Amino acid sequence: MAQQAALIYSLTPSRTFHKPYLLSSSPRFVRISAVQSDIKSLPQRNSLSHNVTQLKELTLPSYESEDTTTGIDVDAVTEAELKENGYRSTRRTKIVCTIGPATCEAGMLEAMAVAGMNVARINMCHGNHEWHRAVIKRVRRLNEEKGLAVAVMMDTEGSEIHMGDLGDGVVSEKAEEGEIWTFSVRACGSERPERTISVSYDGFAEDVRLGDELVVDGGMARFEVVEKIGPDVKCQCTDPGLLLPRANLTLWRNGSLVQERNAMLPTISSKDWRDIDFGIAEGVDFIAVSFVRSAEVIHQLKSYINSRYYNKDVAVIAKIESVDSLGNLEEIIKAADGAMVARGDLGAQIPLDKVPSVQNTVVQLCRQLNKPVIVASQLLESMIEYPTPTRAEVSDVSEAVRQQADALMLSGESAMGQYPQKALSVLRNVSLRIERWWREDNDHGTINLPHIATSSSDRISEEICNSAAMMANKLEADALFVYTKAGEMASLLSRCRPDCPIFAFTPSTSARRRLNLQWGLIPFCLNFSDDMESNLNRTFSLLKSRGIIETGDLIVVVSDMFQSIQVIKVP
Ligand SMILES: Nc1ncnc2c1ncn2[C@@H]1O[C@H](COP(=O)(O)OP(=O)(O)O)[C@@H](O)[C@H]1O
Ligand SMILES: C=C(OP(=O)(O)O)C(=O)O
Ligand SMILES: [K+]
Ligand SMILES: [Mg+2]
């Protein structure tokens, strides 16, 4: 889709377009204490422009891996950002970048990580296992050598109906108004007859009816079905446009999306299952499932992972892009570990003007249910071709940041665009600017967070996190610290969207990478004990020695092990 837009643009060159420590470890009640007198006002340690200058340095020194039994793993990118700009100015909104030909080499991957990429996404619609394996290995090496925690997300192809390849070397074909094109379920091979396009779905010729509208890539070109001859469907072009290899196809009849036998196609195809086995074997952190229609498929995949790969830590993200998902949003999001508003295909399945409200609904629902949410597709589409975004694109990005989505995603902009780093820096700068504006604007109202815990212990954790976040805001704390094994308490704090950043300490490298997708979390790898006093002393001295925190910083602390809140001024 992105590639198509790029080519269309090139056809239209005129662009119109702190020391009390633990007071109680009793899990049944919570004592809160604040031993601190002079809450300092926060220095404005820096301005936004500083971020940019600092991030021009695109390569990192190689990293001496800390002995995590004694040390603390924090990457140079986070460290530099915290030191340079102060806690308040760290970016809260995370960034997912689709990796493609423009960004797959080791140097570019490093540059993207330095510029703020939190998650690298590989799309199984494109490339082969060899290509994807090489990318995953490069990201892993980067993490090991540079001490980074870039997570990898694998996105399934799903059973969408799409066009075939156009043949060797053919990057696009232009369909003109009035022309008759043949869409056929026969494989065309290398001798593809003129104006003939193969279709991925065998039932296509049976499902279509005369007069149906065939929409390519959500409206980049349109056809009307005029004749059916066995496997061939003759269509007349009504809206001219470019046809790109593997472009998505939807059928419309009397203004509604046609779902016939194609609705029976499995959400996870046999190819997807092979890709999923491949991804898990290669150690991906997230699997994003395309075209999810109901919670069932998510339950199925999660139980498959739990039974077959019980020792693997893989999170499942439900992509909201199918019209059928819209009636089952709550169950789908509850079943999954997170969601993606996949606006590309969503916009091909529902009227475009409905996409913004669905985005808002999914983002708010995810926040309520405590699941990370990614806003994806076409955020900076014009930057595939141009070095500057349109004002409308900047407004779209700022709206997603204002909604406090966990993450923003680049697709074609980073996969095959000409300015992947520039696009990433636009996402960074807009996020920083809007986040600051949001914090400074006291009138953001209160969002009602419903109780989500089912056990009494979870309920206590939830209340502790809600209270800790509120205290941190009222006390204007410099940071929240959370000691968490699987990450749950960190998520609960992130859900409150506090004013200060959340330092999440976890002994698990995979939990650290997974937390990298969540709003406001700065994940550190640290082996900690059940002795909170010693954990805190160690953390303070390690972070102080690296210049990340200073004596006098006000910290609100919670942990998985002890249901308490501590307010501490760094000694
Ligand atoms: N692994 C890859 N190999 C080649 N091209 C890719 C790859 N991943 C993405 N791309 C290119 O980047 C574009 C945008 O990526 P994405 O939005 O993930 O896919 P799609 O456009 O199929 O939904 C794709 O259309 C494709 O041209
Ligand atoms: C993110 C999306 O999915 P894909 O890029 O895989 O089509 C989308 O459709 O917006
Ligand atoms: K996909
Ligand atoms: Mg999609």
Coordinates of C-alpha atoms in Angstrom, one line a residue, residues 136-571:
I136 CA 16.1 -10.9 13.7
K137 CA 19.8 -11.9 14.2
R138 CA 21.0 -8.4 13.5
V139 CA 18.6 -6.9 16.0
R140 CA 19.7 -9.5 18.6
R141 CA 23.3 -8.8 17.9
L142 CA 22.7 -5.1 18.3
N143 CA 21.0 -5.7 21.6
E144 CA 23.9 -7.9 22.8
E145 CA 26.7 -5.7 21.6
K146 CA 25.2 -2.3 22.4
G147 CA 23.1 -3.2 25.5
L148 CA 19.9 -2.3 23.8
A149 CA 16.5 -3.8 24.3
V150 CA 14.9 -3.5 20.9
A151 CA 12.0 -6.0 20.7
V152 CA 11.0 -7.9 17.5
M153 CA 7.4 -8.1 16.4
M154 CA 6.4 -10.6 13.7
D155 CA 3.3 -9.7 11.8
T156 CA 1.3 -12.5 10.1
E157 CA 0.1 -12.4 6.5
G158 CA -3.4 -13.6 7.3
S159 CA -5.9 -14.9 4.8
E160 CA -6.6 -11.6 3.0
I161 CA -7.5 -11.6 -0.7
H162 CA -4.7 -10.0 -2.7
M163 CA -3.4 -9.8 -6.2
G164 CA -0.4 -11.9 -7.2
D165 CA 3.0 -10.7 -8.2
L166 CA 3.1 -8.8 -11.5
G167 CA 6.1 -10.8 -12.8
D168 CA 9.8 -10.3 -12.8
G169 CA 10.9 -6.7 -12.6
V170 CA 7.3 -5.3 -12.9
V171 CA 6.9 -2.9 -10.1
S172 CA 3.5 -1.5 -11.0
E173 CA 0.8 -1.3 -13.7
K174 CA -1.5 1.6 -14.4
A175 CA -5.2 0.9 -14.9
E176 CA -7.0 3.6 -16.9
E177 CA -10.6 4.5 -16.7
G178 CA -12.8 2.3 -19.0
E179 CA -10.2 -0.4 -19.5
I180 CA -11.3 -4.0 -19.1
W181 CA -9.0 -6.1 -16.9
T182 CA -9.2 -9.8 -16.1
F183 CA -8.9 -10.9 -12.5
S184 CA -8.3 -14.6 -12.5
V185 CA -7.9 -17.4 -9.9
R186 CA -5.6 -19.1 -12.4
A187 CA -1.9 -18.6 -11.7
C188 CA -0.5 -16.4 -14.4
G189 CA 3.2 -17.3 -14.1
S190 CA 5.8 -15.5 -16.2
E191 CA 3.6 -15.3 -19.3
R192 CA 1.0 -13.1 -17.8
P193 CA -1.4 -11.9 -20.5
E194 CA -1.8 -8.2 -20.9
R195 CA -4.2 -6.6 -18.3
T196 CA -4.5 -9.9 -16.4
I197 CA -4.1 -10.1 -12.6
S198 CA -4.0 -13.3 -10.6
V199 CA -6.0 -13.4 -7.4
S200 CA -4.8 -15.3 -4.2
Y201 CA -8.2 -16.7 -3.3
D202 CA -9.7 -19.7 -5.1
G203 CA -13.3 -18.8 -4.3
F204 CA -13.0 -15.4 -5.9
A205 CA -14.7 -16.1 -9.2
E206 CA -17.6 -17.9 -7.4
D207 CA -18.1 -15.1 -4.8
V208 CA -18.3 -12.2 -7.2
R209 CA -21.5 -11.1 -8.9
L210 CA -22.0 -8.8 -11.9
G211 CA -22.1 -5.2 -10.8
D212 CA -19.9 -5.8 -7.7
E213 CA -17.3 -3.1 -7.0
L214 CA -13.7 -4.5 -6.8
V215 CA -11.6 -2.1 -4.6
V216 CA -7.8 -2.3 -4.9
D217 CA -5.8 -1.3 -1.7
G218 CA -8.8 0.4 0.0
G219 CA -9.5 2.7 -2.9
M220 CA -6.3 3.3 -4.8
A221 CA -8.1 1.9 -7.9
R222 CA -11.7 0.7 -8.5
F223 CA -13.3 -1.7 -10.9
E224 CA -16.8 -2.9 -11.7
V225 CA -17.4 -6.6 -12.4
V226 CA -18.8 -6.8 -15.9
E227 CA -18.5 -10.5 -16.9
K228 CA -17.6 -13.9 -15.4
I229 CA -16.1 -16.5 -17.6
G230 CA -15.1 -19.6 -15.5
P231 CA -12.1 -18.7 -13.5
D232 CA -11.8 -15.3 -15.1
V233 CA -13.6 -12.2 -13.9
K234 CA -13.7 -9.3 -16.3
C235 CA -13.8 -5.9 -14.7
Q236 CA -14.0 -2.4 -16.0
C237 CA -11.9 0.3 -14.4
T238 CA -14.0 3.0 -12.8
D239 CA -11.3 4.8 -10.8
P240 CA -7.9 4.8 -12.5
G241 CA -4.9 4.0 -10.4
L242 CA -1.7 2.0 -9.9
L243 CA -1.9 -1.8 -9.4
L244 CA 1.0 -3.0 -7.2
P245 CA 2.3 -6.5 -6.6
R246 CA 0.3 -8.2 -3.8
A247 CA -2.2 -5.4 -3.4
N248 CA -5.1 -6.1 -1.2
L249 CA -8.6 -6.6 -2.8
T250 CA -12.0 -6.1 -1.3
L251 CA -15.4 -6.6 -2.9
W252 CA -18.3 -4.2 -2.3
R253 CA -22.0 -4.8 -3.2
N254 CA -24.7 -2.1 -2.7
G255 CA -22.4 -0.1 -0.5
S256 CA -21.4 -3.0 1.9
L257 CA -18.3 -5.1 2.1
V258 CA -19.0 -8.6 0.5
Q259 CA -18.2 -11.4 2.8
E260 CA -19.1 -14.7 1.4
R261 CA -16.9 -17.8 1.4
N262 CA -13.9 -15.6 2.1
A263 CA -15.4 -15.0 5.5
M264 CA -14.7 -18.8 6.1
L265 CA -11.0 -18.4 5.5
P266 CA -9.0 -19.1 8.6
T267 CA -7.6 -16.0 10.4
I268 CA -4.3 -17.9 10.8
S269 CA -3.6 -19.8 7.6
S270 CA -1.3 -22.8 7.2
K271 CA 1.4 -20.4 6.0
D272 CA 0.8 -18.2 9.1
W273 CA 1.3 -21.3 11.4
R274 CA 4.6 -22.1 9.7
D275 CA 5.6 -18.4 10.1
I276 CA 4.6 -18.5 13.7
D277 CA 6.7 -21.6 14.4
F278 CA 9.6 -19.9 12.6
G279 CA 9.1 -16.6 14.5
I280 CA 9.0 -18.4 17.9
A281 CA 12.1 -20.5 17.1
E282 CA 13.9 -17.3 16.1
G283 CA 12.9 -15.7 19.4
V284 CA 10.5 -12.9 18.4
D285 CA 8.9 -11.0 21.3
F286 CA 5.6 -10.3 19.8
I287 CA 3.3 -12.0 17.2
A288 CA 0.8 -9.6 15.7
V289 CA -2.1 -11.5 14.2
S290 CA -3.7 -10.0 11.1
F291 CA -7.4 -9.8 10.4
V292 CA -8.5 -11.0 13.8
R293 CA -12.3 -11.4 13.8
S294 CA -13.1 -12.9 17.2
A295 CA -11.3 -13.7 20.5
E296 CA -11.3 -17.4 19.6
V297 CA -8.3 -17.3 17.4
I298 CA -6.3 -15.4 20.0
H299 CA -7.2 -18.1 22.6
Q300 CA -6.2 -20.7 20.1
L301 CA -2.8 -19.2 19.4
K302 CA -2.0 -18.5 23.1
S303 CA -2.8 -22.0 24.1
Y304 CA -0.7 -23.3 21.2
I305 CA 2.2 -21.2 22.4
N306 CA 1.7 -22.3 26.1
S307 CA 1.5 -26.0 25.2
R308 CA 4.2 -26.2 22.6
Y309 CA 6.6 -23.4 23.7
Y310 CA 5.9 -23.3 27.4
N311 CA 9.3 -21.8 28.1
K312 CA 9.0 -19.0 25.5
D313 CA 7.9 -15.5 26.4
V314 CA 5.9 -14.4 23.3
A315 CA 3.1 -11.8 23.5
V316 CA 0.2 -11.9 21.1
I317 CA -1.1 -8.6 19.6
A318 CA -4.5 -8.6 18.0
K319 CA -4.6 -6.4 14.9
I320 CA -7.9 -4.6 14.6
E321 CA -8.4 -4.3 10.9
S322 CA -11.4 -6.6 10.1
V323 CA -14.9 -5.2 10.0
D324 CA -15.9 -8.4 12.0
S325 CA -13.7 -7.5 14.9
L326 CA -15.6 -4.4 15.6
G327 CA -18.5 -6.2 17.3
N328 CA -16.1 -8.3 19.5
L329 CA -13.5 -5.7 20.5
E330 CA -13.7 -6.2 24.3
E331 CA -13.3 -10.0 24.1
I332 CA -10.6 -9.7 21.6
I333 CA -8.6 -7.2 23.6
K334 CA -9.1 -9.1 26.8
A335 CA -7.8 -12.3 25.2
A336 CA -4.8 -10.7 23.6
D337 CA -1.6 -9.1 25.2
G338 CA -2.1 -6.0 23.2
A339 CA -3.8 -4.5 20.1
M340 CA -2.9 -2.6 17.0
V341 CA -5.2 -0.2 15.2
A342 CA -4.2 -1.4 11.7
R343 CA -5.7 1.5 9.9
G344 CA -4.5 0.4 6.4
D345 CA -6.8 -2.6 6.0
L346 CA -9.4 -1.2 8.5
G347 CA -9.9 1.7 6.1
A348 CA -10.5 -0.7 3.3
Q349 CA -13.2 -2.6 5.3
I350 CA -15.1 0.2 6.8
P351 CA -15.8 3.7 5.5
L352 CA -12.7 5.9 5.9
D353 CA -14.6 8.5 7.9
K354 CA -15.3 5.8 10.6
V355 CA -11.6 5.0 11.1
P356 CA -10.8 7.9 13.6
S357 CA -13.7 6.9 16.0
V358 CA -12.6 3.2 15.9
Q359 CA -9.1 4.3 16.6
N360 CA -10.2 6.3 19.7
T361 CA -12.5 3.4 20.9
V362 CA -9.7 0.8 20.6
V363 CA -7.1 3.1 22.3
Q364 CA -9.4 3.9 25.2
L365 CA -10.5 0.3 25.6
C366 CA -7.0 -1.0 25.7
R367 CA -6.1 1.6 28.4
Q368 CA -9.1 0.4 30.5
L369 CA -8.2 -3.2 30.0
N370 CA -4.5 -2.6 30.6
K371 CA -3.2 -3.8 27.2
P372 CA -0.6 -1.9 25.2
V373 CA -2.0 -0.4 21.9
I374 CA -0.2 0.6 18.7
V375 CA -1.6 3.1 16.2
A376 CA -0.4 2.0 12.8
S377 CA -0.4 2.9 9.1
Q378 CA 0.0 6.0 7.0
L379 CA 1.1 8.2 9.9
L380 CA 3.7 9.9 7.8
E381 CA 2.9 8.3 4.4
S382 CA 4.2 11.2 2.3
M383 CA 7.6 10.8 3.9
I384 CA 8.1 7.7 1.8
E385 CA 8.9 10.2 -0.9
Y386 CA 9.5 13.5 0.8
P387 CA 11.8 14.7 3.6
T388 CA 9.1 16.7 5.3
P389 CA 5.7 15.5 6.5
T390 CA 2.4 17.2 5.6
R391 CA 0.8 19.3 8.4
A392 CA -2.1 16.9 8.3
E393 CA 0.2 14.0 9.0
V394 CA 1.8 15.9 12.0
S395 CA -1.7 16.5 13.3
D396 CA -2.6 12.8 12.9
V397 CA 0.5 11.8 14.9
S398 CA -0.2 14.4 17.6
E399 CA -3.8 13.1 17.9
A400 CA -2.5 9.5 18.6
V401 CA 0.0 10.9 21.1
R402 CA -2.7 13.0 22.8
Q403 CA -4.9 9.9 23.0
Q404 CA -1.9 8.4 24.9
A405 CA -1.6 5.3 22.7
D406 CA 1.4 3.2 23.9
A407 CA 3.1 3.2 20.5
L408 CA 3.1 4.7 17.0
M409 CA 4.1 2.6 14.0
L410 CA 6.0 3.3 10.8
S411 CA 5.2 1.0 7.8
G412 CA 6.4 1.9 4.3
E413 CA 8.1 5.1 5.7
S414 CA 10.8 2.9 7.4
A415 CA 10.5 -0.3 5.3
M416 CA 11.0 1.1 1.9
G417 CA 10.9 4.9 2.1
Q418 CA 13.7 7.3 1.3
Y419 CA 13.8 9.0 4.7
P420 CA 13.4 6.4 7.5
Q421 CA 15.5 8.3 10.1
K422 CA 13.7 11.6 9.3
A423 CA 10.3 9.9 9.7
L424 CA 11.4 8.5 13.0
S425 CA 12.7 11.8 14.3
V426 CA 9.3 13.4 13.3
L427 CA 7.6 10.8 15.5
R428 CA 10.0 11.5 18.3
N429 CA 9.8 15.2 18.2
V430 CA 6.0 15.4 17.9
S431 CA 5.6 12.9 20.7
L432 CA 7.9 14.9 23.0
R433 CA 6.2 18.2 22.2
I434 CA 2.6 16.9 22.6
E435 CA 3.5 14.9 25.8
R436 CA 4.9 18.1 27.4
W437 CA 2.0 20.1 26.3
W438 CA -0.4 17.5 27.7
R439 CA 1.4 17.5 31.1
E440 CA 1.5 21.3 31.3
D441 CA -2.1 21.6 30.4
N442 CA -3.7 20.8 33.8
D443 CA -7.1 20.4 32.3
H444 CA -6.8 16.9 31.0
G445 CA -9.7 15.6 33.1
T446 CA -9.7 12.3 34.8
I447 CA -10.1 9.1 32.9
N448 CA -12.2 6.5 34.7
L449 CA -10.1 3.4 35.0
P450 CA -12.3 0.4 35.8
H451 CA -11.1 -2.3 38.2
I452 CA -9.6 -5.1 36.1
A453 CA -8.2 -7.5 38.8
T454 CA -10.0 -10.7 39.5
S455 CA -8.1 -11.9 42.6
S456 CA -7.8 -9.9 45.9
S457 CA -4.0 -9.9 45.6
D458 CA -4.2 -8.4 42.1
R459 CA -6.7 -6.0 43.3
I460 CA -4.3 -4.7 45.9
S461 CA -1.5 -4.4 43.3
E462 CA -3.9 -2.4 41.1
E463 CA -4.8 0.0 43.9
I464 CA -1.2 0.4 44.9
C465 CA -0.2 1.3 41.3
N466 CA -3.2 3.7 41.0
S467 CA -2.2 5.4 44.3
A468 CA 1.5 5.4 43.6
A469 CA 0.9 7.1 40.3
M470 CA -1.4 9.7 41.9
M471 CA 1.2 10.4 44.7
A472 CA 3.9 10.8 42.1
N473 CA 1.9 13.4 40.3
K474 CA 0.9 15.3 43.5
L475 CA 4.4 15.2 44.9
E476 CA 5.9 16.0 41.5
A477 CA 8.2 13.1 41.9
D478 CA 11.1 12.7 39.5
A479 CA 10.4 9.0 38.8
L480 CA 8.4 6.0 39.7
F481 CA 10.5 2.8 40.4
V482 CA 8.9 -0.6 40.0
Y483 CA 10.6 -3.9 40.8
T484 CA 8.8 -6.5 38.7
K485 CA 9.4 -10.1 37.7
A486 CA 6.9 -10.5 34.8
G487 CA 6.1 -6.9 34.3
E488 CA 2.5 -6.7 35.6
M489 CA 3.1 -4.0 38.1
A490 CA 5.0 -2.0 35.5
S491 CA 2.0 -2.2 33.2
L492 CA -0.4 -1.2 35.9
L493 CA 1.7 1.9 36.5
S494 CA 2.0 2.7 32.8
R495 CA -1.8 2.4 32.6
C496 CA -2.1 5.4 34.9
R497 CA -0.1 7.5 32.5
P498 CA 1.7 9.4 35.3
D499 CA 3.5 12.7 34.8
C500 CA 7.0 11.2 35.6
P501 CA 8.7 8.3 33.8
I502 CA 8.5 4.8 35.2
F503 CA 11.8 3.0 35.7
A504 CA 10.9 -0.7 35.5
F505 CA 13.5 -3.1 37.0
T506 CA 13.2 -6.7 35.9
P507 CA 15.6 -9.7 36.1
S508 CA 14.3 -11.0 32.7
T509 CA 15.8 -9.8 29.4
S510 CA 12.6 -10.8 27.5
A511 CA 10.4 -9.0 30.0
R512 CA 12.6 -6.0 29.5
R513 CA 12.1 -6.1 25.7
R514 CA 8.4 -6.6 26.0
L515 CA 8.0 -3.6 28.4
N516 CA 9.7 -1.5 25.7
L517 CA 6.3 -1.3 23.9
Q518 CA 4.5 0.3 26.8
W519 CA 3.9 4.0 27.4
G520 CA 6.3 5.7 29.8
L521 CA 8.2 2.6 30.8
I522 CA 12.0 2.7 30.9
P523 CA 12.9 -0.9 31.3
F524 CA 16.2 -1.9 33.1
C525 CA 17.6 -5.4 33.5
L526 CA 18.4 -6.0 37.2
N527 CA 18.7 -9.1 39.4
F528 CA 17.0 -8.1 42.6
S529 CA 16.4 -10.0 45.9
D530 CA 13.5 -10.1 48.3
D531 CA 15.3 -7.5 50.5
M532 CA 13.9 -4.3 49.2
E533 CA 16.3 -2.1 51.3
S534 CA 19.2 -3.7 49.7
N535 CA 17.6 -3.6 46.2
L536 CA 17.0 0.1 46.6
N537 CA 20.5 0.9 48.0
R538 CA 22.0 -1.1 45.1
T539 CA 19.8 0.6 42.5
F540 CA 20.6 4.1 43.8
S541 CA 24.3 3.5 43.9
L542 CA 24.4 1.9 40.4
L543 CA 22.2 4.7 38.8
K544 CA 24.1 7.4 40.7
S545 CA 27.5 6.1 39.6
R546 CA 26.2 6.3 36.0
G547 CA 24.9 9.8 36.5
I548 CA 21.3 8.8 35.7
I549 CA 19.9 9.9 39.2
E550 CA 21.3 12.3 41.7
T551 CA 21.1 12.9 45.5
G552 CA 17.9 14.6 46.2
D553 CA 15.7 13.1 43.4
L554 CA 12.3 12.2 44.7
I555 CA 11.3 8.6 43.8
V556 CA 8.0 6.7 44.4
V557 CA 8.7 3.0 44.7
V558 CA 6.5 -0.1 44.3
S559 CA 7.3 -3.8 43.8
D560 CA 5.8 -7.1 43.0
M561 CA 7.1 -8.7 46.2
F562 CA 5.8 -6.2 48.8
Q563 CA 2.5 -4.6 48.6
S564 CA 3.6 -1.1 49.7
I565 CA 4.4 2.3 48.4
Q566 CA 7.6 4.1 49.4
V567 CA 8.5 7.7 48.8
I568 CA 12.2 8.2 48.9
K569 CA 14.6 11.0 48.4
V570 CA 17.7 9.7 46.8
P571 CA 20.4 9.7 49.6

